[in-house]
CSV table of C-alpha atoms and ligand atoms in Angstrom, one decimal:
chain,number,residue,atom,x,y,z
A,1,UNK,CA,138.3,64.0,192.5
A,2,UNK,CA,135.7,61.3,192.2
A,3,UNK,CA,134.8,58.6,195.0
A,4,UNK,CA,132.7,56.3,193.1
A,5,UNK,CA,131.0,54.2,195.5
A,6,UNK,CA,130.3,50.3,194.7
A,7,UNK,CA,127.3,49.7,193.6
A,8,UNK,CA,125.9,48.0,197.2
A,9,UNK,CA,127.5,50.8,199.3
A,10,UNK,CA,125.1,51.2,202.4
A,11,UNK,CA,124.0,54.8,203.4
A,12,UNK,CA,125.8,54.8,206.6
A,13,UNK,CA,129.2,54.2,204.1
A,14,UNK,CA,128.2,57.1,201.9
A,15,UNK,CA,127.9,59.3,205.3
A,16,UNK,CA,130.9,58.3,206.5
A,17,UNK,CA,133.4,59.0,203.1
A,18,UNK,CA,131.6,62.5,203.4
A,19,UNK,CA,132.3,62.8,206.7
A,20,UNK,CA,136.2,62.2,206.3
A,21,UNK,CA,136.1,64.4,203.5
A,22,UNK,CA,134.1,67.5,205.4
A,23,UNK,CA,137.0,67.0,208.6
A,24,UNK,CA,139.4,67.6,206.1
A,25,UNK,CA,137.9,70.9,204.4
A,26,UNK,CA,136.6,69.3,201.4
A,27,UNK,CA,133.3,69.6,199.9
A,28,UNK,CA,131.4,66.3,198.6
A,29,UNK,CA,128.5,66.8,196.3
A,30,UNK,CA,126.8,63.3,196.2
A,31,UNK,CA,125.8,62.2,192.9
A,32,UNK,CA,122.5,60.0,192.2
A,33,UNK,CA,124.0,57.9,189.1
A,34,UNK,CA,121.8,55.1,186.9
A,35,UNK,CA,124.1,52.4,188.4
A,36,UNK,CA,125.5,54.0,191.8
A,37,UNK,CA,126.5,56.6,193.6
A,38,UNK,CA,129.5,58.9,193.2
A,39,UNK,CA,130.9,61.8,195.3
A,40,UNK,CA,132.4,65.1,193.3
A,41,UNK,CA,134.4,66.3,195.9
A,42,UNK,CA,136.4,69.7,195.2
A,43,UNK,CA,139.8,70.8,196.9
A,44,UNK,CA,143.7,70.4,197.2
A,45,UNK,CA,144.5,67.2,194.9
A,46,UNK,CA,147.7,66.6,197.3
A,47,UNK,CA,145.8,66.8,200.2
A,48,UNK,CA,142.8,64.4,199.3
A,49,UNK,CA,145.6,61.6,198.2
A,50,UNK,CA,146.8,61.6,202.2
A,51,UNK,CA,143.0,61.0,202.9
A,52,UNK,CA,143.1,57.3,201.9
A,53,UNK,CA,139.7,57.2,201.0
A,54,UNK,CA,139.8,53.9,198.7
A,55,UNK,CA,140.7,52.0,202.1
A,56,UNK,CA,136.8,52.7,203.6
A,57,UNK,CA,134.1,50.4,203.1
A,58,UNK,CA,131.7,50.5,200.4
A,59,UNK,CA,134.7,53.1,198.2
A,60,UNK,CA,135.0,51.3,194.9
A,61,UNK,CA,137.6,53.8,193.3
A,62,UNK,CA,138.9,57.1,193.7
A,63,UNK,CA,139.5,58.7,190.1
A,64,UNK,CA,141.7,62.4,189.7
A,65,UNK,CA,139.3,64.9,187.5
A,66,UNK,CA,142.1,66.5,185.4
A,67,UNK,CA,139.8,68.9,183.8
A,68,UNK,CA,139.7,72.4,185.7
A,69,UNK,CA,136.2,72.3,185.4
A,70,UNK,CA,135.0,69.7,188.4
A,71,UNK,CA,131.3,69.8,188.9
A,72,UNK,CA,130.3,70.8,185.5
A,73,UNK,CA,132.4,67.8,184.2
A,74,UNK,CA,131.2,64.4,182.6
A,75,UNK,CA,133.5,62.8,184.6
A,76,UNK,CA,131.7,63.6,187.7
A,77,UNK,CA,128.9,63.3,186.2
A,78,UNK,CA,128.0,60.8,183.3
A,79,UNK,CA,123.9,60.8,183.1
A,80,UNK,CA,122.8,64.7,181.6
A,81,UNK,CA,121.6,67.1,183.9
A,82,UNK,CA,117.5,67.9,183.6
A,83,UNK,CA,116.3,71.1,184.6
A,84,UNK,CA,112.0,70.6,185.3
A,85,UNK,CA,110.7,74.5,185.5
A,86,UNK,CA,107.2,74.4,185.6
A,87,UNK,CA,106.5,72.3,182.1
A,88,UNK,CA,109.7,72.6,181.2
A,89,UNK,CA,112.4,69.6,180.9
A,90,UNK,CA,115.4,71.2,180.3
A,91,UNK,CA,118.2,69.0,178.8
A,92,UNK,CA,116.0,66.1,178.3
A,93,UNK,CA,114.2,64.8,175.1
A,94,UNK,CA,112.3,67.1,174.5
A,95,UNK,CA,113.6,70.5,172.7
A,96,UNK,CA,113.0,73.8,175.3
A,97,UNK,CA,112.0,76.8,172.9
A,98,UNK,CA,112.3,79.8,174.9
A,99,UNK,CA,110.6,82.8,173.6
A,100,UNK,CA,109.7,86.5,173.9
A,101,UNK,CA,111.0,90.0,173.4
A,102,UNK,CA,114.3,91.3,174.0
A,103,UNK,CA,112.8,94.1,176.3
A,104,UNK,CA,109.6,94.1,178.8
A,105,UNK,CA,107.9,97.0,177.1
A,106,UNK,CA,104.3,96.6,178.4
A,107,UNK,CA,101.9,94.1,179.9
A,108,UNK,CA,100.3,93.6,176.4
A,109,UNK,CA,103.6,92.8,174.4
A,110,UNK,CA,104.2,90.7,177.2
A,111,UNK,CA,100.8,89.0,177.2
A,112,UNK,CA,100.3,89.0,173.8
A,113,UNK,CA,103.9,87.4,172.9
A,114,UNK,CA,103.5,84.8,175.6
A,115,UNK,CA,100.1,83.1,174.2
A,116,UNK,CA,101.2,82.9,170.8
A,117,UNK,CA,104.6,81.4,172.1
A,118,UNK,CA,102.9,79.4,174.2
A,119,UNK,CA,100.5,78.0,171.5
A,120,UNK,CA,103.2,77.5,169.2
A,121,UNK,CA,105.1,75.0,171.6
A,122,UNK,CA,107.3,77.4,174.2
A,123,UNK,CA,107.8,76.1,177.4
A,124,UNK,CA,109.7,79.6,178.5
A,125,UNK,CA,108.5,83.3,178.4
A,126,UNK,CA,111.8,85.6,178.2
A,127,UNK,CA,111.9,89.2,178.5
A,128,UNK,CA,114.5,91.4,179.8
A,129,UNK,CA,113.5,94.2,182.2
A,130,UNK,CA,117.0,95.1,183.1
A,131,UNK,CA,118.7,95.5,179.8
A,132,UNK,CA,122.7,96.2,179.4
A,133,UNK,CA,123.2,98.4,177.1
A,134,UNK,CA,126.4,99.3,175.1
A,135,UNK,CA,124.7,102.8,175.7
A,136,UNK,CA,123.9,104.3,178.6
A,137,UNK,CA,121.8,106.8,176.6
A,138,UNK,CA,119.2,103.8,174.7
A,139,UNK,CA,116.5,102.4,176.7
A,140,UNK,CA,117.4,100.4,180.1
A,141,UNK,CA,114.6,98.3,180.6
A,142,UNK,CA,111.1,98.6,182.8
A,143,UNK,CA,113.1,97.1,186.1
A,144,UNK,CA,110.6,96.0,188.8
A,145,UNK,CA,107.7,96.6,186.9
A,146,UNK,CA,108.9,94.2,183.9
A,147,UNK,CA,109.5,92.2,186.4
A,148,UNK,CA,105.8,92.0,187.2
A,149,UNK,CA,104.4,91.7,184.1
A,150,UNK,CA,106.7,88.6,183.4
A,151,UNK,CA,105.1,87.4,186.7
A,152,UNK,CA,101.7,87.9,185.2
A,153,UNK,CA,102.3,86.7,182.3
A,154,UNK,CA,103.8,83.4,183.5
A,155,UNK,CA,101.1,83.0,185.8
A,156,UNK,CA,98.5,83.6,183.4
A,157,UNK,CA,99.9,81.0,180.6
A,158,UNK,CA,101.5,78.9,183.0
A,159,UNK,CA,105.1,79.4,180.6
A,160,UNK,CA,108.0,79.6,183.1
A,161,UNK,CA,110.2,82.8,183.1
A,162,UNK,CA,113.8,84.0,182.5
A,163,UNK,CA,115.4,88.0,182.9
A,164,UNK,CA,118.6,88.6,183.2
A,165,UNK,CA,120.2,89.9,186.4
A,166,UNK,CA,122.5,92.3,186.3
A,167,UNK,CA,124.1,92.7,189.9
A,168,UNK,CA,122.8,91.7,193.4
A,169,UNK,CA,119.6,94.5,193.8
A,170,UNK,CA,118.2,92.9,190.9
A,171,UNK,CA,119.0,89.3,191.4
A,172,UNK,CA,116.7,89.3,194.6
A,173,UNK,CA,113.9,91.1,192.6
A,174,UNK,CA,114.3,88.5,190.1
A,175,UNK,CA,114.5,86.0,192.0
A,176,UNK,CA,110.9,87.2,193.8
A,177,UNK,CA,109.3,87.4,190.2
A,178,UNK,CA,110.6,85.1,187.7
A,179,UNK,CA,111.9,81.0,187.7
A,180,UNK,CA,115.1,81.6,185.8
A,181,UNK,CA,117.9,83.9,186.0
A,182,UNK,CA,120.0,84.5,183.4
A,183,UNK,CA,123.6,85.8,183.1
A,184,UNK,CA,124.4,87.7,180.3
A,185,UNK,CA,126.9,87.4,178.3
A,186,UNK,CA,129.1,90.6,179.3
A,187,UNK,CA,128.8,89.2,183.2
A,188,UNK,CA,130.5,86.0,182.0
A,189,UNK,CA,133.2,86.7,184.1
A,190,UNK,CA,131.5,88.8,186.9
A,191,UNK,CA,132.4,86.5,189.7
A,192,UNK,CA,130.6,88.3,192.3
A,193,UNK,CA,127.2,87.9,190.5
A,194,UNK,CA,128.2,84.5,189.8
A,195,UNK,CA,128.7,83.8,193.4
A,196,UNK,CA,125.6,85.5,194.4
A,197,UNK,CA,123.5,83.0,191.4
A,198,UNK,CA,125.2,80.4,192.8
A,199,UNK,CA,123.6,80.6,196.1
A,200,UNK,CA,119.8,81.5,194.7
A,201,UNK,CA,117.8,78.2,194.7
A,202,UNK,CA,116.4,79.2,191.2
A,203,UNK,CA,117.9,77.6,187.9
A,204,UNK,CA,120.7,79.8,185.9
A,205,UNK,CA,121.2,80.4,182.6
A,206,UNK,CA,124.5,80.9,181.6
A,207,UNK,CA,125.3,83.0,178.2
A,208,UNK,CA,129.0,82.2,176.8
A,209,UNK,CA,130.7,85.4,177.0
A,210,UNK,CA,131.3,87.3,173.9
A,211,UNK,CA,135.3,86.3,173.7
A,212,UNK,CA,135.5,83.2,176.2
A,213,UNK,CA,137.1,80.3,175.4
A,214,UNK,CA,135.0,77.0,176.1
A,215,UNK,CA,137.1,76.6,179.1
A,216,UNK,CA,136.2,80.0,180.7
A,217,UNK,CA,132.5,79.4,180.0
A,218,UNK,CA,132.4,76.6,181.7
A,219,UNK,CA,135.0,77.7,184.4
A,220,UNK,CA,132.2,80.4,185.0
A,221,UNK,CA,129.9,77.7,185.3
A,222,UNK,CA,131.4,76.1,187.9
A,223,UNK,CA,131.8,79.1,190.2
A,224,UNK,CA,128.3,78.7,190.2
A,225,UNK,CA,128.1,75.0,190.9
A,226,UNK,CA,130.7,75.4,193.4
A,227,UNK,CA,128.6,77.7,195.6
A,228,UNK,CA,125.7,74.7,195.9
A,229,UNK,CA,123.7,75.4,193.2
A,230,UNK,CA,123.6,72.6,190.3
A,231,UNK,CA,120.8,73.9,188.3
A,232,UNK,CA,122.8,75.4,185.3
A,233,UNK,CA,122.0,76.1,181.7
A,234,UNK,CA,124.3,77.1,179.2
A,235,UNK,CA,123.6,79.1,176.2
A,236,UNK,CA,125.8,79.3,173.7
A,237,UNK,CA,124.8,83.0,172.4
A,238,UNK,CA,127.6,83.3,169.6
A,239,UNK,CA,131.2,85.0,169.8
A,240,UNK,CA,133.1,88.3,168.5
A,241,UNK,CA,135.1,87.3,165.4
A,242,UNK,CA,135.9,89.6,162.5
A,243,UNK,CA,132.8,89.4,160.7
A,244,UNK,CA,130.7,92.2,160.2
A,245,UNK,CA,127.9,90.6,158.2
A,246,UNK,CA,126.3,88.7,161.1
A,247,UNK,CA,126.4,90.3,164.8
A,248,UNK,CA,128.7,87.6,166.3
A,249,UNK,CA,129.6,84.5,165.0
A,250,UNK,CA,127.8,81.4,166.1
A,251,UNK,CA,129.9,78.5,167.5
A,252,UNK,CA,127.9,75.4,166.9
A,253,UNK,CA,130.8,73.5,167.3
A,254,UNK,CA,130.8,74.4,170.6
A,255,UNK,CA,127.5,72.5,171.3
A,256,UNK,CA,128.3,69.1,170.7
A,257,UNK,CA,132.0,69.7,172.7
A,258,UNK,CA,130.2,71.1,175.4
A,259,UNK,CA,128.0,68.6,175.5
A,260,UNK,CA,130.9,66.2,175.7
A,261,UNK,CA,132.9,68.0,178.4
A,262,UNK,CA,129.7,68.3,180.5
A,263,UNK,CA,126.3,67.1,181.8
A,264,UNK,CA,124.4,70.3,181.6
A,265,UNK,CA,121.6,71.6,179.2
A,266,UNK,CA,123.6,73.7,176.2
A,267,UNK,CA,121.2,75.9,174.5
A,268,UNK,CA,121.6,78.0,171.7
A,269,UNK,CA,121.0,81.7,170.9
A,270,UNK,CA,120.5,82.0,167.0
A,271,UNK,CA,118.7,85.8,167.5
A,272,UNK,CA,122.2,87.8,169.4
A,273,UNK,CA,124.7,85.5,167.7
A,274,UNK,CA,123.0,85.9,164.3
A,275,UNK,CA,121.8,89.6,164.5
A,276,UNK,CA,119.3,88.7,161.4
A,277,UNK,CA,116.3,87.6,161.7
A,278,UNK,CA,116.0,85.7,158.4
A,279,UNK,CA,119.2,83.9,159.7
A,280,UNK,CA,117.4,82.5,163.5
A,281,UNK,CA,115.4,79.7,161.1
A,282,UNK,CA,118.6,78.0,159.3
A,283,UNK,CA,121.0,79.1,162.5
A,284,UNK,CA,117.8,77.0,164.5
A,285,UNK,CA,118.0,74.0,162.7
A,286,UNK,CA,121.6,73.7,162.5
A,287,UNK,CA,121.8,74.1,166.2
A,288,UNK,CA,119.3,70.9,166.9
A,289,UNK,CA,121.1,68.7,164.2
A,290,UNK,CA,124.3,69.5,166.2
A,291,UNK,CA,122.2,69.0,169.7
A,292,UNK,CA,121.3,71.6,171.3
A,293,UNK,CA,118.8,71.0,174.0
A,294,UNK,CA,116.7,73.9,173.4
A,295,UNK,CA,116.5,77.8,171.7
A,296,UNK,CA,116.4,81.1,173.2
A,297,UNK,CA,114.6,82.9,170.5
A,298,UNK,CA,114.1,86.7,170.6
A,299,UNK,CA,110.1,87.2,169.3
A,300,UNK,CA,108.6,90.3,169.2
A,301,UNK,CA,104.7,91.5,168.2
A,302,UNK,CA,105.8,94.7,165.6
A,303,UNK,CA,109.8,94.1,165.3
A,304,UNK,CA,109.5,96.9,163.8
A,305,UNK,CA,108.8,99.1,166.4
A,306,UNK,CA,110.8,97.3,169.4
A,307,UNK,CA,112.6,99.2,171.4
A,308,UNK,CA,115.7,96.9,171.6
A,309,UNK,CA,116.8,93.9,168.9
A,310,UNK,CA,113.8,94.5,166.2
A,311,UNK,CA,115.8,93.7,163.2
A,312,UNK,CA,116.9,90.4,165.0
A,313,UNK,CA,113.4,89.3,166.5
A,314,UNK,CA,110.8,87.0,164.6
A,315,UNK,CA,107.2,88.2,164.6
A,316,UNK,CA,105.0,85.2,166.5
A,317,UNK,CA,103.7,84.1,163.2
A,318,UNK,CA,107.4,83.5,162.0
A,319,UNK,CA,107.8,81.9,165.3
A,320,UNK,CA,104.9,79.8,164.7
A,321,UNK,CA,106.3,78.7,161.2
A,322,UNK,CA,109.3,78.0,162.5
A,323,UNK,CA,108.7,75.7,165.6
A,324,UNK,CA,106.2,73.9,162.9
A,325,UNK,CA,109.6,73.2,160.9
A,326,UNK,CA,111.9,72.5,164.0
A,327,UNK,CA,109.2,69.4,164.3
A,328,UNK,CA,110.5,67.1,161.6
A,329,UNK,CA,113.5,68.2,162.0
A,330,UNK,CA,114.4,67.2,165.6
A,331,UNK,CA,112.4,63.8,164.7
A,332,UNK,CA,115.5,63.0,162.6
A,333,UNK,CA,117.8,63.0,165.5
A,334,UNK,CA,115.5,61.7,168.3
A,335,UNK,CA,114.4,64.8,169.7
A,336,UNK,CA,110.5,66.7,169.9
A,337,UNK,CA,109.5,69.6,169.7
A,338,UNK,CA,106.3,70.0,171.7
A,339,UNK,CA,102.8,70.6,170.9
A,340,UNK,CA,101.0,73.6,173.0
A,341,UNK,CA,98.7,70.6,174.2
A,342,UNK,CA,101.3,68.4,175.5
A,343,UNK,CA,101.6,69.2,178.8
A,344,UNK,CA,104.4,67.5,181.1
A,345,UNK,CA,101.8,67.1,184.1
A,346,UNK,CA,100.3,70.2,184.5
A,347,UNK,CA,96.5,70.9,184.0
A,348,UNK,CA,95.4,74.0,182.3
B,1,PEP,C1,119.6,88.9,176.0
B,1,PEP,O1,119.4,87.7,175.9
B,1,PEP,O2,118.7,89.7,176.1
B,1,PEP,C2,121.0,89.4,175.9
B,1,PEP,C3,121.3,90.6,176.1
B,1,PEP,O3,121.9,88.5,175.4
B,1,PEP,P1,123.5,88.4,175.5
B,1,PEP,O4,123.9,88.6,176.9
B,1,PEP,O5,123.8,87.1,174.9
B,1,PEP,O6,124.0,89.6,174.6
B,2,MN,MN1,118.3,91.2,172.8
């Protein structure tokens, strides 16, 4: 349910509509609208109708959410949801382009990726140091210590970080290391880890699992948002179809429903959903026109030689090219894509 307040509601009748709706075992999640102030508040529908909220000063209206999905929703929520990480502004005009190997191989991949990203208009460094394999035999990732060469390489370009986690041991080394944590897409549905992310006061990025239905993604979203924390990024990473020709098959559709259904950042993944590289530059643009609020792009210094997702990863130059192109392209539909020297309040 929603409590929307009127628009002179006085502080003391905000506290007290929470208050009623704590005594009763509900949780309200007080949201800072354009024009007022609205209260998500999650639990037994039955129960909250005996609360008789819309009898207490200052309530406007009490409005039933009848999508599953409460605190993700646009209907608790109408104004988008903007992530600031370091010079990042995730879900607002501006595009995000996140960039940087599939694997944490060394501090000079790292370092070397990260500048040219950064000087081509990244705002985020990404870099996996625990790496889920379909193997158990291929390479697992550096752990701790690409953990710390993310850190060092964050610190010294001032480009914000994101690993994925993959259970609670490395969620609290992440979350000691990096500014993002992401959830990969085969943890979609690992409730326990999306619990634990839920209670980290560090932003999450949210892969779409490789068969979920809209619905579940965002499902698994709200597990998340339901545990208190409301900075949540979803990226939509592509889905398991039939086709062989591409790795998965991208969903753009999804972007603009998502966006519909919810306040939160969508970005899009055109490196695992494509499994091409010469696909990430059309699969890129697309994903803007349809509006996408940023790109998690797999870059990588000798593809070639990487030790996970080279035939899917753009050298820096490419990256460069491409981010050059993104430019005009996000002008058309009222977006930017920034310039290494715009920086969003921060000197360096
Ligand atoms: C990744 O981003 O490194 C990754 C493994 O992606 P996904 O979970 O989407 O497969
Ligand atoms: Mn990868």
């Amino acid at each position: 349910m929603v409590v929307v307040m009127k628009k002179d509601a006085s502080r003391d009748q905000i506290e007290s509509v929470n208050r009623v709706l704590e005594s009763f075992g509900f949780s309200g999640h007080l949201i800072n609208g354009v024009n007022r102030i609205v209260i998500g508040a999650v639990g037994d529908r039955q129960a909250f109708a005996s609360l008789g909220l819309e009898a207490l000063p200052g309530v406007e209206k009490v409005v039933p959410i009848m999508r599953p999905f409460k605190l993700v929703s646009r209907e608790v929520q109408d104004h988008p949801t903007v992530i600031n990480v370091k010079d990042a502004r995730i879900g607002g005009e501006e595009i995000t382009l996140v960039a940087g190997p599939c694997a944490v191989e060394s501090l000079e991949q790292v370092m070397e990726t990260a500048e040219k990203a950064k000087a081509a208009g990244a705002r985020v460094l990404r870099g996996g140091a625990y790496k889920p394999r379909t193997s158990p035999y291929t390479f697992q990732g550096m752990e701790l210590e690409g953990l710390k060469i993310l850190h060092e390489a964050g610190t010294h370009t001032g480009l914000a970080t994101i690993t994925e986690i993959i259970d609670g041991p490395s969620l609290e080394l992440a979350c000691r290391y990096v500014d993002i944590v992401q959830v990969g897409a085969r943890n979609m549905q690992n409730f326990g880890l999306l619990k634990a992310v839920g209670q980290v006061g560090k932003p999450v990025l949210l892969k779409r699992g490789l068969s979920a239905t809209i619905e579940e993604w965002l499902m698994a979203a709200e597990y998340i948002m339901s545990e208190g924390n409301e900075q949540v990024i979803l990226c939509e990473r592509g889905i398991r179809t039939f086709e062989t020709y591409t790795r998965n098959t991208l969903d753009l559709s999804a972007v603009p429903l998502v966006k519909d259904l919810s306040h939160l950042p969508v970005l899009v993944d055109p490196s695992h959903s494509t499994g091409a590289a010469r696909l990430v530059g059309a699969m890129s643009k697309a994903a803007i026109a349809a509006g996408a609020d940023g790109l998690l792009i797999e870059v990588h210094p000798d593809p070639r030689k990487a030790l996970c997702d080279g035939p899917q990863s753009l050298t820096p130059d490419a990256f460069t090219q491409l981010a050059g192109e993104l430019r005009g392209l996000a002008a058309a539909v009222g977006r930017t894509v920034p310039l290494p020297d715009q920086l969003n309040g921060r000197k360096n």
